[in-house]
Amino acid sequence: MDEVRDRVKPIMDATRCRRYEWKFGRGFEENDKAVQIMAQNMILAVVLIFLVMAALFESLLYPLSIITSILFAIVGSIWFLTVTGTTITMMAMIVSWC
């Protein structure tokens, strides 16, 4: 969708009448909103998982070491998507977090 947005915007800016206004449709807005909500949910999930692990392990060091492995997983999945030339879509975000 990002490629489409980048290709459509200059065409619409060049062809539009000054009296009228245009915007991208609901699909683009819903996609942006879904990505924002998913990012918030992921952060909340990591915090809650950390709290549960801290309560179970009765330590902050063990959950912290486990949570830092998530950073390595994110870097690895972004690296993999870059190497394979795959765009980061909603499904790619879900699969990289699982």
Short mmCIF file of C-alpha atoms in Angstrom, two decimals:
data_model
loop_
_atom_site.label_atom_id
_atom_site.label_comp_id
_atom_site.label_asym_id
_atom_site.label_seq_id
_atom_site.Cartn_x
_atom_site.Cartn_y
_atom_site.Cartn_z
CA MET A 1 0.00 0.00 0.00
CA ASP A 2 2.91 2.33 0.60
CA GLU A 3 4.08 1.90 -2.99
CA VAL A 4 0.61 2.67 -4.27
CA ARG A 5 0.37 5.72 -2.05
CA ASP A 6 3.73 7.02 -3.29
CA ARG A 7 2.74 6.50 -6.93
CA VAL A 8 -0.77 7.94 -6.68
CA LYS A 9 0.01 11.10 -4.69
CA PRO A 10 2.03 12.93 -7.39
CA ILE A 11 -0.52 12.04 -10.06
CA MET A 12 -3.41 13.32 -8.00
CA ASP A 13 -1.54 16.50 -7.04
CA ALA A 14 -0.81 17.22 -10.71
CA THR A 15 -4.32 16.57 -12.00
CA ARG A 16 -6.56 17.96 -9.28
CA CYS A 17 -8.58 21.12 -9.59
CA ARG A 18 -7.77 23.82 -7.05
CA ARG A 19 -11.39 24.07 -5.92
CA TYR A 20 -11.56 20.43 -4.92
CA GLU A 21 -9.77 18.46 -2.29
CA TRP A 22 -8.84 14.78 -2.38
CA LYS A 23 -7.63 12.27 0.17
CA PHE A 24 -6.78 8.62 0.31
CA GLY A 25 -9.68 6.27 0.98
CA ARG A 26 -10.69 4.45 4.10
CA GLY A 27 -8.45 1.50 3.29
CA PHE A 28 -5.32 3.59 3.75
CA GLU A 29 -6.64 5.24 6.90
CA GLU A 30 -7.69 1.90 8.40
CA ASN A 31 -4.31 0.38 7.60
CA ASP A 32 -2.47 3.24 9.31
CA LYS A 33 -4.79 2.98 12.32
CA ALA A 34 -4.34 -0.80 12.51
CA VAL A 35 -0.55 -0.48 12.49
CA GLN A 36 -0.69 2.13 15.25
CA ILE A 37 -3.02 0.03 17.40
CA MET A 38 -0.91 -3.08 16.86
CA ALA A 39 2.23 -1.25 17.97
CA GLN A 40 0.50 -0.08 21.15
CA ASN A 41 -0.80 -3.59 21.83
CA MET A 42 2.64 -5.11 21.37
CA ILE A 43 4.19 -2.69 23.83
CA LEU A 44 1.43 -3.37 26.34
CA ALA A 45 1.83 -7.13 25.86
CA VAL A 46 5.59 -6.98 26.49
CA VAL A 47 5.09 -4.93 29.66
CA LEU A 48 2.42 -7.30 30.98
CA ILE A 49 4.49 -10.37 30.16
CA PHE A 50 7.43 -8.78 31.96
CA LEU A 51 5.29 -8.17 35.05
CA VAL A 52 3.99 -11.74 35.08
CA MET A 53 7.48 -13.19 34.66
CA ALA A 54 8.85 -10.90 37.37
CA ALA A 55 6.15 -12.14 39.73
CA LEU A 56 6.76 -15.78 38.85
CA PHE A 57 10.57 -15.64 38.97
CA GLU A 58 10.60 -13.24 41.94
CA SER A 59 13.43 -11.43 40.26
CA LEU A 60 13.85 -8.63 37.72
CA LEU A 61 17.04 -9.99 36.18
CA TYR A 62 15.63 -13.18 34.65
CA PRO A 63 12.62 -11.56 32.96
CA LEU A 64 14.82 -8.71 31.73
CA SER A 65 17.22 -11.16 30.09
CA ILE A 66 14.31 -12.97 28.44
CA ILE A 67 12.66 -9.76 27.24
CA THR A 68 15.92 -8.54 25.68
CA SER A 69 15.83 -11.59 23.43
CA ILE A 70 12.74 -10.02 21.82
CA LEU A 71 14.99 -7.22 20.55
CA PHE A 72 17.21 -9.79 18.87
CA ALA A 73 14.15 -11.42 17.31
CA ILE A 74 12.95 -8.07 15.94
CA VAL A 75 16.36 -7.27 14.47
CA GLY A 76 16.55 -10.76 12.96
CA SER A 77 13.11 -10.59 11.40
CA ILE A 78 13.76 -7.13 9.92
CA TRP A 79 17.07 -8.38 8.57
CA PHE A 80 15.34 -11.42 7.04
CA LEU A 81 12.62 -9.28 5.44
CA THR A 82 15.28 -6.97 4.01
CA VAL A 83 17.37 -9.81 2.60
CA THR A 84 14.37 -11.48 0.97
CA GLY A 85 12.97 -8.18 -0.32
CA THR A 86 9.65 -8.67 1.48
CA THR A 87 7.74 -5.57 2.50
CA ILE A 88 6.75 -5.15 6.13
CA THR A 89 3.01 -5.76 6.10
CA MET A 90 0.54 -6.49 8.87
CA MET A 91 1.00 -10.25 8.41
CA ALA A 92 4.81 -9.91 8.45
CA MET A 93 4.55 -8.00 11.72
CA ILE A 94 2.35 -10.71 13.25
CA VAL A 95 4.64 -13.53 12.11
CA SER A 96 7.78 -11.78 13.34
CA TRP A 97 6.31 -11.43 16.83
CA CYS A 98 5.18 -15.08 17.07
#
